Coordinates of C-alpha atoms in Angstrom, one line a residue:
X282 CA 0.1 -0.3 -0.3
X283 CA 1.0 3.5 -0.7
X284 CA 2.4 6.0 2.2
X285 CA -0.8 8.2 2.6
X286 CA 0.6 11.3 3.8
X287 CA 1.3 12.4 0.3
X288 CA -2.5 13.1 1.0
X289 CA -1.9 15.2 3.8
X290 CA 1.0 17.1 1.5
X291 CA -1.2 17.5 -0.8
X292 CA -4.1 19.4 1.4
X293 CA -1.8 20.7 3.0
X294 CA -1.0 23.0 0.5
X295 CA -4.3 23.1 -1.4
X296 CA -7.4 22.8 1.0
X297 CA -8.2 25.7 1.2
X298 CA -7.3 27.4 -2.6
X299 CA -9.8 23.9 -3.5
X300 CA -12.5 25.6 -0.7
X301 CA -12.4 28.9 -1.8
X302 CA -12.2 28.0 -5.6
X303 CA -15.2 25.8 -4.7
X304 CA -17.5 28.3 -2.8
X305 CA -16.2 30.7 -6.4
X306 CA -17.5 28.0 -8.1
X307 CA -14.7 27.9 -10.6
X308 CA -12.2 26.0 -10.0
X309 CA -8.8 28.1 -11.2
X310 CA -6.1 25.4 -10.0
X311 CA -4.5 22.1 -10.3
X312 CA -5.9 20.4 -7.6
X313 CA -9.2 17.6 -7.5
X314 CA -6.5 15.0 -7.6
X315 CA -5.2 15.5 -3.9
X316 CA -8.4 16.4 -2.4
X317 CA -11.1 14.8 -4.6
X318 CA -9.0 10.6 -4.5
X319 CA -10.3 8.3 -6.9
X320 CA -9.2 5.0 -7.8
X321 CA -6.0 4.8 -9.7
X322 CA -7.1 3.1 -12.4
X323 CA -9.8 5.7 -13.2
X324 CA -6.7 8.0 -14.1
X325 CA -4.7 8.8 -17.0
X326 CA -2.1 12.0 -16.1
X327 CA 0.9 11.7 -13.5
X328 CA -0.9 13.5 -10.6
X329 CA -4.0 11.1 -11.2
X330 CA -2.0 8.0 -10.9
X331 CA 0.5 9.8 -8.0
X332 CA -2.7 11.2 -5.3
X333 CA -4.5 7.5 -7.2
X334 CA -6.2 5.4 -4.3
X335 CA -4.6 1.8 -4.7
X336 CA -7.0 -1.1 -4.1
X337 CA -10.1 -1.1 -1.1
X338 CA -7.5 -1.5 1.6
X339 CA -5.7 2.0 0.8
X340 CA -9.2 3.4 0.4
X341 CA -9.9 1.9 4.1
X342 CA -7.4 3.0 5.4
X343 CA -7.8 6.9 4.0
X344 CA -10.9 6.7 5.8
X345 CA -9.7 5.3 9.0
X346 CA -7.5 8.6 9.4
X347 CA -9.5 11.0 10.7
X348 CA -7.2 13.7 9.7
X349 CA -7.7 12.9 5.8
X350 CA -11.3 12.4 6.1
X351 CA -11.9 15.6 8.1
X352 CA -10.3 17.6 4.8
X353 CA -11.8 15.1 2.4
X354 CA -15.9 15.5 4.5
X355 CA -15.4 19.2 4.3
X356 CA -14.3 19.5 0.8
X357 CA -17.3 17.3 -0.1
X358 CA -19.5 19.2 2.4
X359 CA -18.2 22.5 0.8
X360 CA -19.6 21.7 -2.8
X361 CA -22.8 20.8 -1.5
X362 CA -22.7 23.8 0.2
X363 CA -21.4 26.1 -2.3
X364 CA -24.7 26.5 -4.6
X365 CA -23.1 25.4 -7.8
X366 CA -23.1 22.1 -9.2
X367 CA -20.1 20.2 -9.9
X368 CA -19.7 19.8 -13.4
X369 CA -20.8 24.5 -13.2
X370 CA -17.4 24.7 -10.6
X371 CA -15.5 21.5 -12.3
X372 CA -16.5 21.1 -16.3
X373 CA -16.7 17.8 -17.8
X374 CA -15.4 15.5 -17.2
X375 CA -13.8 16.4 -13.9
X376 CA -16.6 16.3 -12.0
X377 CA -16.5 13.0 -13.1
X378 CA -13.9 12.6 -10.5
X379 CA -16.4 14.1 -7.7
X380 CA -19.1 11.3 -8.6
X381 CA -15.3 8.8 -8.4
X382 CA -14.4 9.7 -5.5
X383 CA -17.8 10.3 -3.4
X384 CA -19.0 6.7 -5.1
X385 CA -15.2 5.1 -3.5
X386 CA -15.6 6.5 0.3
X387 CA -19.0 5.8 0.4
X388 CA -18.5 2.3 0.3
X389 CA -15.5 2.3 2.9
X390 CA -16.8 4.9 4.5
X391 CA -21.3 4.1 4.5
X392 CA -21.6 5.7 7.9
X393 CA -19.7 9.2 7.0
X394 CA -23.4 10.5 4.6
X395 CA -21.7 13.1 2.7
X396 CA -20.9 10.9 0.1
X397 CA -23.9 9.4 0.3
X398 CA -25.5 13.4 -0.1
X399 CA -23.3 14.5 -2.9
X400 CA -24.3 11.5 -5.1
X401 CA -28.2 12.3 -3.9
X402 CA -28.3 15.8 -4.7
X403 CA -26.5 16.2 -7.8
X404 CA -25.9 12.5 -9.8
X405 CA -29.2 11.1 -8.9
X406 CA -27.6 8.7 -6.5
X407 CA -25.9 7.0 -9.1
X408 CA -22.6 6.4 -8.1
X409 CA -19.8 5.5 -10.4
X410 CA -20.0 1.3 -11.8
X411 CA -16.2 2.4 -13.3
X412 CA -15.1 2.4 -9.2
X413 CA -17.5 -0.1 -8.4
X414 CA -16.0 -2.5 -10.4
X415 CA -12.4 -1.5 -9.2
X416 CA -13.7 -2.6 -5.6
X417 CA -15.1 -5.6 -7.2
X418 CA -12.1 -6.8 -8.2

């Protein structure tokens, strides 16, 4: 399993900027991979690979880390509260990264309601099927 400290470093560098841009309704920086991780196999860029979640075990370890989950749930709640849709904030296809991230963490941390809330509010309650397939593999 990869070192989860890469996410702490990413959040420390980009969290405030990310939340500010989410609230403004427009992502300007290149931080989505660090703030909203998804399964590694879903990404193609170097950043997506570096910050991608390897497997269910790594996702569960991330979800068990209170500091990481505070950042992730805070950023997710910022989207919900922003008055903007993920498509407005991130554009296509980056909005799909939000769906993939929410699906991943809803599956490994079902008690954390913010992930289900964002899927219900912006994605008709539909999970990212590729993420579910990767978790089952």
